[in-house]
Structures are given as structure tokens and as C-alpha cells.
XYZ file of C-alpha atoms in Angstrom:
506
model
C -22.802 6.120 -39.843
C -24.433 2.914 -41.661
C -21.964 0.741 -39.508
C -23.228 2.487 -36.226
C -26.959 1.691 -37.038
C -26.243 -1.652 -37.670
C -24.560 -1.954 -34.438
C -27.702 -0.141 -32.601
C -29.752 -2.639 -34.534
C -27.901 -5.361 -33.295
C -28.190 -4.497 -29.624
C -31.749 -3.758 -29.854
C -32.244 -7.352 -31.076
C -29.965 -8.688 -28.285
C -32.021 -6.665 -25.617
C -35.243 -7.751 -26.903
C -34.269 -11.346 -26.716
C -32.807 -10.966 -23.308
C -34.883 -12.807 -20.275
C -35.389 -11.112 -16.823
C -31.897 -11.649 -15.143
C -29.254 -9.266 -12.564
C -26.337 -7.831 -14.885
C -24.542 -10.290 -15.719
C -21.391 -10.988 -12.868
C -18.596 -9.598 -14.258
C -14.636 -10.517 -13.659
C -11.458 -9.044 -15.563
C -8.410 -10.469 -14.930
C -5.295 -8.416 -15.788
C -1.396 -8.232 -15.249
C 0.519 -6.927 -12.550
C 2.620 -3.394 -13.968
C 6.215 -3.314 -13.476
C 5.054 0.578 -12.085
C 4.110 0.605 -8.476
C 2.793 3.016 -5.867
C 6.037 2.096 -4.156
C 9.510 1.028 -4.436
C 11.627 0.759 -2.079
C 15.889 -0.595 -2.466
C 14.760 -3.670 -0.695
C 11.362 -4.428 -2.354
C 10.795 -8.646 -2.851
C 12.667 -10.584 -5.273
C 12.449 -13.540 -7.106
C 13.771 -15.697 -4.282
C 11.925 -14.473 -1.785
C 8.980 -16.116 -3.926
C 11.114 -19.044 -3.439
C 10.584 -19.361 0.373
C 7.988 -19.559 1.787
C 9.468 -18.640 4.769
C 11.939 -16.658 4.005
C 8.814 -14.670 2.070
C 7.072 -14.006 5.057
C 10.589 -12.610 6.802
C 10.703 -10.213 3.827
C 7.040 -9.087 3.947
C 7.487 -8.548 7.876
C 10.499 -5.805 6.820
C 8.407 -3.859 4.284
C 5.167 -3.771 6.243
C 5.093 -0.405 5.736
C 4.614 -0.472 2.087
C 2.288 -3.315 2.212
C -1.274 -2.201 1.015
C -4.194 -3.702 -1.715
C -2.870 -4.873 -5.109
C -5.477 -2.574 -6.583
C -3.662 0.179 -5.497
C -0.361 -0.820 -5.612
C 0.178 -0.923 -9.272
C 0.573 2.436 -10.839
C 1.100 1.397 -14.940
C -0.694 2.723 -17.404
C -2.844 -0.252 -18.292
C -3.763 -1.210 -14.298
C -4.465 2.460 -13.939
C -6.515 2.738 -16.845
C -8.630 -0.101 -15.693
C -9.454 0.944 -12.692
C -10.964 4.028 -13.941
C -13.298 2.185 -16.213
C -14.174 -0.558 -13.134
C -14.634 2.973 -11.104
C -17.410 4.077 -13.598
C -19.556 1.296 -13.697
C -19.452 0.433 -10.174
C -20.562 4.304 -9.937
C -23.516 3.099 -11.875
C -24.421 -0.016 -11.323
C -22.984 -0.711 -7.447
C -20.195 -2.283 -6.248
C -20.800 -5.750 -6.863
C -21.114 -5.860 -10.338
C -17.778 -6.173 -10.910
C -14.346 -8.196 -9.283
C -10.977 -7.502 -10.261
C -8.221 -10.046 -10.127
C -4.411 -9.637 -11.387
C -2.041 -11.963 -12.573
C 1.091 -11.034 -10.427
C 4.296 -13.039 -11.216
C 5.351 -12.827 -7.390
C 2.386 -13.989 -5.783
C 0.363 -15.413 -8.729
C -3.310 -14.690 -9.041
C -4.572 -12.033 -6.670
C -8.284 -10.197 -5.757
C -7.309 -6.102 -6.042
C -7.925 -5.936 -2.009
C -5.460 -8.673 -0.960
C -2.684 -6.871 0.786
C 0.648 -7.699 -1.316
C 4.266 -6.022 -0.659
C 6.066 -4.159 -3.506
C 8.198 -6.490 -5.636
C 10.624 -6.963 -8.912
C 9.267 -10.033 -10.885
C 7.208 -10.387 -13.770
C 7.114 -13.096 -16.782
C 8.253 -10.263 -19.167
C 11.430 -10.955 -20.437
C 11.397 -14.675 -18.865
C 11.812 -17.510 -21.717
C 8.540 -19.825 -22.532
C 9.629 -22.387 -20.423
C 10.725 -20.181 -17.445
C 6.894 -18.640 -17.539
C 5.735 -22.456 -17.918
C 7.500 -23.440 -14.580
C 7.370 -20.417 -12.593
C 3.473 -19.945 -13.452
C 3.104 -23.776 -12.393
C 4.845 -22.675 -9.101
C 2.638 -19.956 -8.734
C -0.270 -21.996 -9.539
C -1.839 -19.668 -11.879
C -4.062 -22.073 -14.457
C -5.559 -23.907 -11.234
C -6.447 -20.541 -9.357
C -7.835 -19.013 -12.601
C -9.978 -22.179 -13.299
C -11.504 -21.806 -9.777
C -11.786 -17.904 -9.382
C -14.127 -17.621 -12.861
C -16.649 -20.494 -12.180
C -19.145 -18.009 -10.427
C -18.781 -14.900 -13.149
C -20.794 -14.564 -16.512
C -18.697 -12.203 -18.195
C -15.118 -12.467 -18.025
C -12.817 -9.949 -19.592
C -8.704 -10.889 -19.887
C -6.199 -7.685 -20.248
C -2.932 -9.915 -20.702
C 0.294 -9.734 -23.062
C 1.972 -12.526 -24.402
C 3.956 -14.338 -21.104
C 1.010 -13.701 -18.973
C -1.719 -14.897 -21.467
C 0.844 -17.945 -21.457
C 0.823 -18.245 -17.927
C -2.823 -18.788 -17.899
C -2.335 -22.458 -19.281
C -5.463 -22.015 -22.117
C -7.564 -23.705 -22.278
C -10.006 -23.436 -19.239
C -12.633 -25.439 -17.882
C -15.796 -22.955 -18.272
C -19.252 -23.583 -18.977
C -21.554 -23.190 -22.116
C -23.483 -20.315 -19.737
C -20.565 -17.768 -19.466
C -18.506 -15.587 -21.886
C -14.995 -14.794 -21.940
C -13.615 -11.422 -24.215
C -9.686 -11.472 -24.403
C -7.809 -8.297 -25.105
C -5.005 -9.920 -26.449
C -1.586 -9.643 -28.586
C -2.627 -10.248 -32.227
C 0.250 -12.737 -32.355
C -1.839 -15.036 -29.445
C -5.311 -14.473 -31.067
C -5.257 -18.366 -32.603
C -3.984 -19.593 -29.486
C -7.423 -18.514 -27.840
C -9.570 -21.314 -28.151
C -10.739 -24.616 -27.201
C -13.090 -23.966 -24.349
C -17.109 -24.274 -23.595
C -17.705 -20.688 -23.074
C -18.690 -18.441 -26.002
C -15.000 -17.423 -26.715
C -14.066 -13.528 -28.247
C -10.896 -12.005 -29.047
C -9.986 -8.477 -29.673
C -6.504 -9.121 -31.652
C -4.670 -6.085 -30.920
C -1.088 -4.303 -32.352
C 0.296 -0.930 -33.798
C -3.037 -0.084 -36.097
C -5.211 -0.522 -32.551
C -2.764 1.703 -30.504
C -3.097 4.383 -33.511
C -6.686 4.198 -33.981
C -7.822 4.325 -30.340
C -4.736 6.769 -29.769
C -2.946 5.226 -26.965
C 0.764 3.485 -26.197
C 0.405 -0.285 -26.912
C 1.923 -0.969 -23.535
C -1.803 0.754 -22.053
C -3.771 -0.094 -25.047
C -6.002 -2.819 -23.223
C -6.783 -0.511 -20.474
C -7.712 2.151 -22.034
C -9.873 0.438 -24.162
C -11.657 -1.374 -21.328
C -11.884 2.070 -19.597
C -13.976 3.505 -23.169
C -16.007 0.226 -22.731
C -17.004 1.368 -18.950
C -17.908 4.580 -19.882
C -19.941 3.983 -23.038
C -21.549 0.936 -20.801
C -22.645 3.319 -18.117
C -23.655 6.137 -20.369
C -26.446 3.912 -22.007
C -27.663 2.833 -19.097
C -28.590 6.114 -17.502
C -30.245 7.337 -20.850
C -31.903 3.849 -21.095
C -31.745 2.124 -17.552
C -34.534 -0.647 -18.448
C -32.298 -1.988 -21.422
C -28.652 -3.124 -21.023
C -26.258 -2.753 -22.567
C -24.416 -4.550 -20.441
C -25.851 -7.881 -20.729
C -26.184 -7.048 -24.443
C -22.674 -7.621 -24.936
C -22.673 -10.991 -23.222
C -24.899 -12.177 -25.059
C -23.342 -11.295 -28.072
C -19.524 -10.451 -26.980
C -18.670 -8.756 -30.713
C -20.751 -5.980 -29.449
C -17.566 -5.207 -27.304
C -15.562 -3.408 -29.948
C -18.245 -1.687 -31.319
C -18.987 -0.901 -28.245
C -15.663 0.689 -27.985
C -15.868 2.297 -31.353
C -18.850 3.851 -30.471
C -17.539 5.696 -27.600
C -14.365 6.645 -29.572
C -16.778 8.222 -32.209
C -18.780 10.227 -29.901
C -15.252 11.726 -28.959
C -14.011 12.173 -32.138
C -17.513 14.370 -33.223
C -17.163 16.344 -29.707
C -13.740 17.465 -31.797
C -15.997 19.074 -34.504
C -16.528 22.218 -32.545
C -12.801 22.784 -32.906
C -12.776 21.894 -36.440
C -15.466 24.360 -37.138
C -14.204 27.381 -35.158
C -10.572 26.997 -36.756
C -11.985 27.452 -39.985
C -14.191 30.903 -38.908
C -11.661 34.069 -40.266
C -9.906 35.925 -38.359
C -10.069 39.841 -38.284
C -8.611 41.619 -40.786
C -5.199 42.636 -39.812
C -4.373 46.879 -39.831
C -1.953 47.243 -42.093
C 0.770 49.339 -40.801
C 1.366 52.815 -41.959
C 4.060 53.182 -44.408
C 4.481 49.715 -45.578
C 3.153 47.751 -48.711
C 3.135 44.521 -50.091
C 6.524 44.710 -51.260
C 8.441 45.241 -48.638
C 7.220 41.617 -46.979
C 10.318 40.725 -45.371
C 12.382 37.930 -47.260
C 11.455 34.134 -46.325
C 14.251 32.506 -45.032
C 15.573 29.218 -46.084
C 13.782 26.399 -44.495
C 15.541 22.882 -44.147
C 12.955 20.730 -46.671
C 12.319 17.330 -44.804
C 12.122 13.807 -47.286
C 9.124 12.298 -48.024
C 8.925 9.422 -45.568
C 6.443 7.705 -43.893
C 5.778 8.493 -39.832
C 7.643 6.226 -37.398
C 6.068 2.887 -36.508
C 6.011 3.990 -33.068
C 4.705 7.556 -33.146
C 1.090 6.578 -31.406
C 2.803 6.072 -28.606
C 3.140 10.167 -27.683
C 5.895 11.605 -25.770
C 6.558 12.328 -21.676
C 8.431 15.380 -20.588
C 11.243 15.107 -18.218
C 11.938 18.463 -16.877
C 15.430 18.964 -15.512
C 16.498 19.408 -11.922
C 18.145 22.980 -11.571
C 17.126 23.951 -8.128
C 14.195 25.850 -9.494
C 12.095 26.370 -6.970
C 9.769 28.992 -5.567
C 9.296 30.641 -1.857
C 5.409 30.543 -1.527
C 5.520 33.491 1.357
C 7.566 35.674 -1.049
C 6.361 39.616 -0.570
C 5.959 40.871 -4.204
C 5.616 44.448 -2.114
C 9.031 44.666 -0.264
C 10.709 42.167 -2.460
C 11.709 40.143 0.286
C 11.114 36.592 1.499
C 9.840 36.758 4.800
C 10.415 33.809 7.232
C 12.680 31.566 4.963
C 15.841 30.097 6.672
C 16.125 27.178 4.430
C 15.414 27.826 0.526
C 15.604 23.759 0.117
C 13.300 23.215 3.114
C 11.040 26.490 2.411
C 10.620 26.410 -1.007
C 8.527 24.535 -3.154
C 8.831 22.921 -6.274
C 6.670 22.988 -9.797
C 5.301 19.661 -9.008
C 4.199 20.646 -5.219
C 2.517 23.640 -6.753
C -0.584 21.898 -8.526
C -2.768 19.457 -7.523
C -0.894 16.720 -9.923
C 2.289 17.325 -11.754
C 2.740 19.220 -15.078
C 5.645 16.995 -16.458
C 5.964 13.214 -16.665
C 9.264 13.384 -14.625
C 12.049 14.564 -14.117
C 16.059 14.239 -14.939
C 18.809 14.872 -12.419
C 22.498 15.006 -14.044
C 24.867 13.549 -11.510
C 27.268 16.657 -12.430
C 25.057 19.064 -10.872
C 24.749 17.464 -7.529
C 28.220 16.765 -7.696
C 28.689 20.715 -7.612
C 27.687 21.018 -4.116
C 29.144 19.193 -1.038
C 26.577 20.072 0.763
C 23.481 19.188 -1.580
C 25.245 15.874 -2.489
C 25.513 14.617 1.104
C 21.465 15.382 1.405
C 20.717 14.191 -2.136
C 22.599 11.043 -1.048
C 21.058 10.563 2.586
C 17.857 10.363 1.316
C 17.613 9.556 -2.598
C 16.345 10.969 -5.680
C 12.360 10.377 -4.763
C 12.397 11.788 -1.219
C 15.162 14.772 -2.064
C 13.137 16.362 -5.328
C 9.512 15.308 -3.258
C 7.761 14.014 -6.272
C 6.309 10.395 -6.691
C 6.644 10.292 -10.601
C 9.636 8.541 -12.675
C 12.985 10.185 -12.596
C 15.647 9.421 -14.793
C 19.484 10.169 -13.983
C 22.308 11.171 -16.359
C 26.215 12.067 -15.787
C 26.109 15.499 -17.042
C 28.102 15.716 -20.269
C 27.916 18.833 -20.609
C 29.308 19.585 -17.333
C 32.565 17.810 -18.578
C 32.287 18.651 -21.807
C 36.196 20.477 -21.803
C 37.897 17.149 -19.925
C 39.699 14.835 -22.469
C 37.481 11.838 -20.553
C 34.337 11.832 -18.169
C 35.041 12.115 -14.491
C 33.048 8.692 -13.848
C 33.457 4.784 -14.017
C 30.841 2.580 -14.929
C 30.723 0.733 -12.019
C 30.365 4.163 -9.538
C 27.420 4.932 -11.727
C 25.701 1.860 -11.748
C 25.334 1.395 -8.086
C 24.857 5.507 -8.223
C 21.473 4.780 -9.980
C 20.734 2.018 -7.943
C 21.267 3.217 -4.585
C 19.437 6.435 -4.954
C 16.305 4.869 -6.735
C 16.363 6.195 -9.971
C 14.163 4.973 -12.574
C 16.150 4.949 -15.470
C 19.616 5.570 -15.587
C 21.265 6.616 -18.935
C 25.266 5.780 -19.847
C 28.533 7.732 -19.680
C 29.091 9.431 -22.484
C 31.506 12.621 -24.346
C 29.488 15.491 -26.270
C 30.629 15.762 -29.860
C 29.933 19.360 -30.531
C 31.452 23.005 -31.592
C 35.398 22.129 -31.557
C 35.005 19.211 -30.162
C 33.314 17.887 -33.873
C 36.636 17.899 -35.308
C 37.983 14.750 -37.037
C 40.171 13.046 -34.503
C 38.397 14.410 -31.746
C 34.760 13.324 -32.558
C 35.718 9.898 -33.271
C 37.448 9.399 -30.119
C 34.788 10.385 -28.474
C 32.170 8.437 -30.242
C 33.922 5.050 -29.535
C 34.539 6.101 -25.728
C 30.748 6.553 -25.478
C 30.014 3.400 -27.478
C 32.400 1.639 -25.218
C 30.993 3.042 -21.601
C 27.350 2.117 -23.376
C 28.163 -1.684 -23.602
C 30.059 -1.899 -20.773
C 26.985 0.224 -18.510
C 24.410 -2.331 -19.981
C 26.730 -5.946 -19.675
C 27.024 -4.836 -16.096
C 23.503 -3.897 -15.117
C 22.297 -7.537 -16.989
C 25.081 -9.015 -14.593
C 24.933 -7.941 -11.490
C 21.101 -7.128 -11.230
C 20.456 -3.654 -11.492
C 16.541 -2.649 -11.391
C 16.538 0.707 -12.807
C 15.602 1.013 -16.490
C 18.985 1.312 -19.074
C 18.989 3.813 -21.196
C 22.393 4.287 -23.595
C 23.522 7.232 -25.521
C 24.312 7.634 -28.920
C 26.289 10.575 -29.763
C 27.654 11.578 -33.420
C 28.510 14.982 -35.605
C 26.136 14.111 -38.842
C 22.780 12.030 -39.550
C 25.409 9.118 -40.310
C 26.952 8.733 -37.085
C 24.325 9.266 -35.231
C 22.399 6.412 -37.544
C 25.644 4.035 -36.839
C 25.495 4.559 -33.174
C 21.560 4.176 -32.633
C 22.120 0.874 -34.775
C 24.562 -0.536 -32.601
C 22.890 0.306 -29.283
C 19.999 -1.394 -30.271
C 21.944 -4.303 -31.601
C 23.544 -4.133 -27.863
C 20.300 -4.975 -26.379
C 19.042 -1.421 -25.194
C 15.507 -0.503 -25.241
C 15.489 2.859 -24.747
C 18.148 5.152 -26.729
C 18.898 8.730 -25.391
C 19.820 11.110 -28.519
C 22.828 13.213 -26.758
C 24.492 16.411 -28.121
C 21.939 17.405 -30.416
C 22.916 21.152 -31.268
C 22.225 23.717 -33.604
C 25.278 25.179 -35.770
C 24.163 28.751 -36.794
């Protein structure tokens, strides 16, 4: 605690040298998420940006999903955010603080301009492409007149749309700007009037505050927010506040603070875990030495956790029709009024008042089982059809095939499968290696045919355009093969690496 009452020391002295001023005007400027509240097949492109014209044509069509870019984004890090500009607008007004976002389509925006949902962003676009298409945008000029009137400016931005900014800026001896920044771009902060801070952050950050890197800034604003409004209803006549732009280090321990007062709120826990139990009735007849015999348990190496283990896990729940009839008579046993169990029932999802799984997978196999349910699942796509607004992610179905010397599908039919019906993320075509079908000859046919399908699946979707998220199989029959194939899907270029076949030999 020595550290914390040095830091309470230190904004005490801050406070005390403050003169009589309004809270300081705040600004953050963040990114645009590749998430958004909507998507639709025909959402702007890149050349649409292009044309002016042609821009406004396109924004007529999708008036429909036009609406604020404070709402429209729906990542982690924007969403995040928000919450923490919700809380001290709660407690200090409305006015106290002004979001703007970098958005690679439209360039810097004010969260209530009305924008249309796009596919751009300066991710994945070389240094020179971000150079160009941010002086197109106009992005360093906007930003240079948007933060003249603000004291306090915060910047949530990765490395191609901290580049995109154009550092320096022209600011003024009077205000103070706190980055949130890749570590890699800390050095590159600098050369500018106003008192200049930068929160360097990378793997150790995402572990400590225990969030996915992607977020990280975000969240980290958000524990700023709340720790910034919690002092000042204890202690409304000092603030905190304009502590902190005073002296912007105060910022992370700012943060740190509010992570510690979480971390001692776990303490309860910690105590009551280590309170015993009741004794235990022994059962009649038995003594201690007929304890059954342990079984063999598989002993794991020593190795260190995986780099990217902070970052958590989603569940995708699978799509097998399971669905409930909210009417159903528990009495009679009957289900009274339903004529159509797809239209009358309901799912998990529709159930609770937000969703209790991440998202959810739909194997093209099982639709494919149905003429019926394919012709509605295709009419409509994947969103509308299961009714839930979270990610969805498609696969082929291997198991569904699992007997047939090769899959029933081509590449090309399941690219524009994926496409067309909106999925998220779409994953390869690939063979199951398991029970008899592990046998040498066998397995390794089947291993290069889903190697094959993988490269082909992600040359095609870099080709032709594709905007759903590639994900590629590796399959295998020991730790080896499976090692071999994750190795050269990443060496393919995928991102995300599905882990098929995994099963249990008893």
C-alpha cells in the first residue's frame, strides 16, 4: 500500500495547487471497430470513399442502417469506452466530455454524426497506403482543428491509426494530451507544446488489467471513468479530475487504483474458500481402506502459459434446432397454439435479456439436411434465420461426411456460401481423422486434402474479396501432426486456427 499513499499524496498536492476553474474540457479520440451494430451484404466500400458522388448514391441505398457513429460501432474497445464516457457524464453532465473516432471511411467523426455501415479500416493497409489514404481523408488537419478548444485530450489508437494522425500536432502549452498507445509507438509520441503522456501498452498490460489487447485501451479508460466519478461523489469539492491534468501520470495510477479496489472486493471469496466444510458422514460399512483406486491421470509438462491466454475465451454454441415453445402446458403435456415450431418457438438467446454465449456456429451439413429449412435459411441469412445479433461462425460439417472418401463441397460454393448469408467467420473444408479413419494411409490422405482446401479457401477469399473472417482447420492423429498442420496454417497467413477432430480414444 506505500505506492497507493504516495499516489493519494500526490493528488492532494495537485488539488491544493489547483486555481478556481470548470473541469477541465475533455476530448478522446478513438478508432472506428471493424464490429458494427450493422452489416449488411452491401455495406460501403473502399471505393465508394472514392466518390464523392458515387458515396452519396451508396449512403441513399442503406439509409436504413444509417444512424450515430457512437452507436454504430459494437467492438470491444468502442464499447468499452462508451461505458466509461457514460459514467462521468452521469456525474459530472453532459458536456464534460466529446467523443470523436478516427474512421478510415469517413475520417474523423463526432459520435452523433450519422455515418452508414462500412468495410475499411487502416488495419492491415501498408505505411504508405495509411499515409495516402489518411491524407485523403484529411485526418491530421481535422484532428489539429477539433482539439484546439479541449484541455484534456485522451487518444485510444493502435499502430495504423496512431499513424494516421500525422504526430506531431499543433497544441498549446495550456492543454494535455494522454495516449493509450502500442508500446512499439511510445517514442514516436512526441514533439508537441502540450504536456505530452504515454501509457505504453502490450501483453503484460492486457494480463495485469485482465482484458484482450484488442479492448485493452477501453477498458482501461472505462476503470479511469469510474474511479474518476467515484472520488468525486465522496469528495465533490476536490477533483480528481483536473488532478490528473495537471499532472497526467496520475492517469495510471489512477487506473491501478481502481483495479486494486477490485482486486480487495475479491478477498471475501478468498476468505470464505478457506472456512471448512462440514465434516462428511462416513458411510456405514466402509473404512479407509476400501478408498476406491485413483485412476491414472495424463501428467501435463512443465511449461509456461501461452502468450496469449489473457485474452479469455468466447463460446460458440451450436445450431441444432434447439429451441423451446414458451406456451408449452407442463400439465397436459401438450403445446397449445403452436402451428409453426420455427415461427413459435424461441431460442436460448431470445430467452434472457442478453445472450448467454458469445455466438453461435451453424455447420452447412445440417441445413443441408432439410430442403425445406435450407430454402428459409437461404432466403433470409444466418443473422435474421437464428434471430440473434451476435457473431456467428459457419463450418461444413465434417462430421456429417465423415464416411465419404471426400467432402461433398468445393471451395468456391463455400466461399460465396459464407458470404452471401453473412456469416462472420467462415472456417475451411476439411476430412476428420479419427477412429478407423486414423489409419496410416487413410489419415494422411486426409490431412493433405484438408491442408490443400485450407490454402486454396484462404488464396481465394484474399482474391476475390471476401469480408467474413477466415478461419482454417488443422486436423491430425497425434500432438505431431496436429503441431505440423497448425505451423503451416499460420505460415499460410491465417489468423485464426480451428482445432478439428479432437477425440478421446478410451
Amino acid at each position: 500500500m506505500v505506492g497507493y499513499n504516495l499516489y493519494a499524496n500526490l493528488v492532494l498536492n495537485c488539488l491544493q495547487s489547483l486555481t478556481l476553474m470548470e473541469f477541465p474540457r475533455v476530448l478522446v479520440i478513438t478508432s472506428c471497430t471493424g464490429e458494427k451494430r450493422y452489416k449488411p451484404d452491401n455495406q460501403l466500400t473502399l471505393k465508394d470513399f472514392q466518390d464523392i458522388q458515387q458515396l452519396q448514391q451508396r449512403e441513399f441505398a442503406l439509409q436504413s442502417f444509417l444512424c450515430p457513429a457512437g452507436e454504430l460501432y459494437t467492438g470491444n474497445q468502442h464499447l468499452r469506452l462508451m461505458e466509461g464516457v457514460k459514467a462521468l457524464r452521469e456525474t459530472f453532465g453532459k458536456d464534460v466530455i466529446d467523443v470523436k473516432i478516427i474512421s478510415a471511411g469517413y475520417g474523423l467523426v463526432s459520435e452523433d454524426q450519422t455515418i452508414a455501415p462500412y468495410e475499411v479500416t487502416f488495419n492491415g493497409m501498408k505505411a504508405q497506403e495509411v499515409d495516402t489514404w489518411a491524407r485523403h481523408l484529411g485526418i491530421h488537419d481535422a484532428t489539429n482543428t477539433a482539439i484546439q478548444k479541449y484541455d484534456l485530450i485522451f487518444f485510444l489508437l493502435g499502430d495504423n491509426y496512431l499513424r494516421a494522425l500525422s504526430l506531431p500536432l499543433e497544441t498549446n502549452s495550456q492543454q494535455t494530451l494522454i495516449f493509450l498507445a502500442p508500446r512499439g509507438q511510445a517514442n514516436s509520441i512526441k514533439g508537441m507544446s502540450a504536456t505530452t503522456f504515454v501509457m505504453p501498452l502490450s501483453n503484460p498490460e492486457a494480463k495485469k488489467y485482465h482484458y484482450g489487447l484488442v479492448g485493452l485501451k477501453g477498458h482501461i479508460f472505462k476503470h479511469f471513468a469510474e474511479a474518476i466519478s467515484l472520488q468525486h461523489k465522496n469528495t465533490p469539492d476536490r477533483g480528481l479530475l483536473e488532478a490528473v491534468y495537471r499532472e497526467p501520470k496520475l492517469f495510471v495510477e489512477t487506473v491501478n487504483w481502481k483495479l486494486l479496489e477490485q482486486e480487495q472486493q475479491l478477498t471475501l471469496t478468498e476468505i470464505l474458500q478457506q472456512v471448512p466444510s462440514r465434516p462428511v458422514t462416513k458411510a456405514v460399512g466402509k473404512t479407509q481402506s476400501q478408498k476406491p483406486p485413483e485412476r491414472d491421470l495424463l501428467k501435463l509438462p512443465d511449461i509456461p502459459p501461452a502468450p496469449n491466454q489473457h485474452l479469455g475465451m468466447y463460446y460458440f454454441i451450436p445450431e441444432w434446432d434447439d429451441r423451446v415453445y414458451p406456451r408449452y402446458d407442463f400439465i397436459k403435456d401438450e403445446s397449445p397454439g403452436r402451428q409453426d415450431p420455427y415461427q413459435d418457438d424461441v431460442y436460448a438467446h431470445e430467452i434472457y435479456p442478453s445472450p448467454n454465449y458469445d455466438g453461435i456456429l451453424i455447420s452447412k451439413i445440417v441445413i443441408d439436411e432439410s430442403a425445406k429449412r435450407r430454402e428459409a435459411f437461404e432466403a433470409v441469412g444466418v443473422h435474421q434465420y437464428v434471430r440473434f445479433p451476435g457473431e456467428i461462425m459457419g463450418d461444413c460439417g465434417a462430421f456429417g461426411y465423415i464416411g465419404e472418401d471426400v467432402p461433398p463441397y468445393e471451395t468456391d460454393e463455400i466461399l460465396d456460401y459464407y458470404q452471401a448469408l453473412g456469416f462472420n467467420y467462415g472456417v475451411s473444408i476439411d476430412h476428420l481423422i479419427v477412429g478407423p479413419f486414423a489409419q496410416p494411409g487413410v489419415r494422411e490422405m486426409r490431412y493433405d486434402l484438408t491442408q490443400r482446401n485450407a490454402q486454396d479457401f484462404l488464396e481465394k477469399h484474399r482474391k476475390h474479396g471476401y469480408t467474413f473472417t477466415p478461419i482454417g482447420v488443422a486436423q491430425g492423429w497425434d500432438p505431431e501432426s496436429y503441431a505440423e498442420a497448425v505451423k503451416a496454417l499460420i505460415e499460410m497467413g491465417y489468423n485464426f486456427i480451428a482445432i478439428g477432430g479432437v477425440y478421446e480414444n478410451h
